[in-house]
XYZ file of N, CA and C in Angstrom:
297
model
N 166.850 111.036 99.786
C 165.254 110.453 101.490
C 165.117 112.106 102.060
N 165.605 112.514 101.286
C 165.075 114.219 102.264
C 164.005 114.491 100.794
N 164.007 114.095 99.454
C 162.992 115.074 99.013
C 161.900 114.008 98.270
N 162.496 112.291 98.989
C 161.298 111.922 98.763
C 160.025 112.495 100.664
N 160.898 112.613 101.610
C 159.644 113.324 102.663
C 158.947 114.524 102.414
N 159.884 114.872 101.519
C 159.550 116.380 101.545
C 158.090 116.511 100.565
N 157.810 116.183 99.523
C 157.155 115.739 98.249
C 156.474 114.568 98.770
N 156.683 113.574 99.961
C 155.044 113.024 100.701
C 154.146 114.519 101.310
N 154.864 115.485 102.270
C 154.934 115.386 103.344
C 154.119 117.414 102.634
N 154.705 117.396 101.037
C 154.233 118.676 100.570
C 153.295 118.588 99.392
N 153.397 118.208 98.688
C 153.253 117.679 97.135
C 152.164 116.993 97.444
N 152.345 116.161 97.914
C 151.128 114.921 97.922
C 149.318 115.155 98.401
N 149.825 116.102 99.023
C 148.444 116.770 99.602
C 147.575 117.631 98.507
N 148.468 118.636 98.360
C 147.840 118.922 96.950
C 148.108 117.938 95.650
N 148.640 117.195 95.273
C 148.130 116.417 94.659
C 147.131 115.569 94.671
N 146.889 115.792 95.871
C 145.388 114.372 96.634
C 143.955 114.928 95.957
N 144.418 116.846 96.016
C 144.509 118.245 96.404
C 143.480 118.311 94.931
N 144.171 118.544 93.721
C 143.993 118.514 92.677
C 143.277 117.060 91.512
N 143.983 116.773 92.313
C 143.232 114.966 91.628
C 142.108 115.461 92.093
N 140.845 114.930 93.532
C 140.448 115.433 93.734
C 139.305 116.933 93.137
N 139.728 117.563 92.500
C 138.761 118.919 92.315
C 138.709 118.859 90.911
N 139.492 118.556 90.356
C 139.237 117.460 88.796
C 138.161 116.703 89.053
N 138.477 116.246 89.251
C 138.056 114.289 89.432
C 136.086 114.620 89.612
N 136.040 115.274 90.762
C 135.368 114.967 91.925
C 133.831 115.721 91.211
N 133.960 117.348 89.900
C 132.595 117.503 89.234
C 132.064 116.473 88.067
N 133.843 116.046 87.391
C 134.056 115.210 86.459
C 132.177 114.307 86.348
N 132.815 113.808 87.865
C 132.679 112.516 88.271
C 130.870 112.703 88.834
N 131.241 113.723 89.191
C 129.236 113.739 89.771
C 128.233 114.593 87.999
N 129.598 115.670 87.059
C 128.345 115.734 85.753
C 128.011 114.466 84.424
N 129.019 113.248 84.872
C 128.950 112.736 83.527
C 127.356 111.221 83.798
N 127.169 110.350 82.876
C 126.044 110.087 82.812
C 125.434 108.981 84.451
N 126.782 108.643 85.073
C 126.609 107.747 86.421
C 126.812 108.715 87.059
N 126.332 110.480 87.643
C 126.258 111.450 88.654
C 125.437 111.956 88.730
N 125.328 113.142 89.024
C 123.849 113.849 89.657
C 122.782 113.226 88.223
N 123.104 113.440 87.362
C 121.974 112.928 86.297
C 121.062 111.270 86.518
N 122.106 110.257 86.561
C 121.907 109.340 87.621
C 121.045 109.120 88.711
N 122.082 110.088 89.490
C 121.238 110.030 90.769
C 119.816 111.032 91.140
N 119.121 112.392 89.918
C 118.016 112.248 90.063
C 116.696 111.522 89.090
N 117.256 110.923 88.004
C 116.463 109.560 87.592
C 116.269 108.482 88.774
N 117.219 108.352 89.489
C 116.985 107.356 89.899
C 116.442 108.009 91.768
N 115.839 108.752 91.777
C 115.148 109.579 92.549
C 113.729 109.613 92.135
N 113.736 110.067 91.261
C 112.308 109.985 90.602
C 112.334 108.200 90.584
N 112.380 107.861 89.958
C 112.116 106.475 90.528
C 112.082 105.541 91.034
N 112.097 106.351 92.681
C 111.772 105.947 93.427
C 110.877 106.867 94.264
N 111.031 108.220 94.034
C 109.071 108.316 94.273
C 107.721 108.141 93.790
N 108.232 107.089 92.817
C 107.195 106.564 91.650
C 106.542 105.408 91.820
N 107.821 104.804 92.301
C 107.765 103.003 93.210
C 106.880 103.595 94.317
N 107.566 104.158 95.107
C 106.959 104.458 97.022
C 105.761 105.117 96.688
N 105.452 105.621 95.687
C 103.121 106.328 95.595
C 102.581 105.239 94.704
N 103.556 104.656 94.094
C 102.987 103.132 93.621
C 102.563 101.627 94.547
N 103.597 101.410 95.397
C 103.412 100.849 96.955
C 102.282 101.547 97.914
N 102.253 103.323 97.808
C 101.117 103.351 98.764
C 99.642 102.883 98.017
N 99.810 103.315 97.029
C 98.189 102.793 96.042
C 97.691 100.933 96.331
N 98.575 100.870 96.872
C 98.438 99.335 96.418
C 99.358 98.522 97.820
N 99.447 99.665 99.374
C 99.101 98.433 99.779
C 97.428 99.417 100.475
N 96.823 100.124 99.767
C 95.434 101.009 100.106
C 94.840 99.916 99.726
N 95.461 99.215 98.652
C 93.970 98.634 97.445
C 93.779 97.223 98.519
N 95.068 96.460 98.607
C 95.206 95.494 99.713
C 94.453 95.601 101.191
N 94.403 97.059 102.016
C 93.652 97.109 103.155
C 92.445 96.886 102.705
N 92.139 97.703 101.687
C 90.771 97.782 100.937
C 89.585 96.411 100.878
N 90.807 95.727 100.336
C 90.534 94.130 100.149
C 90.683 93.216 101.460
N 91.308 93.353 102.447
C 90.872 92.645 103.222
C 89.915 93.787 104.738
N 89.545 94.925 104.173
C 87.889 95.362 105.155
C 86.686 94.138 104.146
N 87.288 94.228 102.786
C 85.601 92.927 102.788
C 85.885 91.562 102.258
N 87.646 91.349 102.464
C 87.493 90.177 103.222
C 86.910 89.666 104.721
N 87.259 90.189 104.976
C 86.170 90.396 106.753
C 84.957 90.536 106.858
N 84.566 91.692 105.668
C 82.719 91.443 106.371
C 82.427 90.385 105.335
N 82.596 90.400 104.141
C 81.849 88.806 103.395
C 82.272 87.427 104.114
N 83.426 87.273 105.753
C 83.655 86.514 106.075
C 82.319 86.668 107.459
N 81.492 87.713 107.691
C 80.810 87.898 108.614
C 80.402 88.539 108.384
N 78.817 89.292 107.416
C 77.473 89.313 106.850
C 77.715 89.174 105.912
N 76.277 87.716 105.898
C 75.844 87.159 105.142
C 74.733 88.579 103.732
N 74.996 89.584 104.647
C 74.184 90.346 102.999
C 75.439 91.577 102.308
N 77.008 90.568 103.050
C 77.869 91.610 101.742
C 77.832 89.991 100.054
N 77.574 89.864 101.448
C 77.487 88.519 100.551
C 75.920 88.173 99.227
N 75.710 88.512 99.822
C 73.964 89.295 98.880
C 74.429 90.232 97.813
N 74.840 90.640 98.314
C 74.974 91.976 97.754
C 75.950 91.794 96.419
N 77.063 91.274 96.118
C 78.655 91.096 95.233
C 77.339 90.250 94.773
N 76.840 89.105 95.350
C 76.155 87.941 94.458
C 75.155 89.048 93.833
N 73.946 90.151 94.186
C 73.287 90.581 92.857
C 74.416 91.220 92.332
N 74.910 92.134 92.516
C 75.612 93.610 92.135
C 75.956 92.625 90.743
N 76.938 91.142 91.547
C 78.927 91.462 90.892
C 78.341 90.647 89.667
N 77.778 89.365 89.683
C 76.726 88.029 89.280
C 75.480 88.113 88.785
N 74.720 88.404 89.217
C 73.338 89.065 88.682
C 72.502 87.937 88.506
N 72.609 87.101 90.573
C 72.200 86.883 90.812
C 70.543 87.190 91.648
N 70.229 86.670 91.680
C 68.751 86.703 92.093
C 67.770 85.172 93.177
N 67.485 85.810 94.182
C 67.074 84.395 94.731
C 66.050 83.875 94.122
N 65.586 82.118 94.840
C 64.430 81.701 94.050
C 63.541 82.191 94.307
N 62.730 82.580 95.407
C 61.065 83.963 94.612
C 61.358 84.627 94.638
N 62.602 84.897 93.879
C 62.392 86.609 92.759
C 61.805 86.003 91.766
N 61.219 86.890 91.045
C 61.322 86.910 90.088
C 61.589 88.205 89.128
N 62.232 88.173 87.972
C 62.718 88.958 87.754
C 62.307 89.690 86.110
N 62.037 90.954 85.588
C 60.953 90.521 84.810
C 62.341 91.484 83.378
N 62.394 90.725 82.121
C 63.565 92.182 82.146
C 62.329 93.096 80.427
N 62.221 94.367 80.794
C 62.506 95.323 79.411
C 63.410 95.580 78.419
N 62.854 95.952 77.089
C 63.550 95.892 75.860
C 64.068 98.163 76.332
N 64.783 98.213 76.459
C 65.678 99.608 76.276
C 65.180 100.159 75.112
N 64.706 101.250 75.483
C 64.460 101.295 73.736
C 65.831 102.649 73.292
N 65.049 102.348 72.241
C 66.068 102.362 70.825
C 67.014 104.170 70.970
């Protein structure tokens, strides 16, 4: 019984430290260790940048929606520029393009 208690008191901590000293670097350098961590960090940064861009686009679209709800001139601008529409009272002249 004395040998077991001596082992638990002295040998077990040394054994645990030895396993940790060998195992920790091995786990960090394996494919699931530091290389995977770096790849995930890079992917996270890319996704966060994409998320910021999309958030800005959503903000711009909300501003445009509010303009379209409140300002008839904004609706007219979209109709003219985006849909090539004109008023009934306007005449359209089409000129041939130069070759």
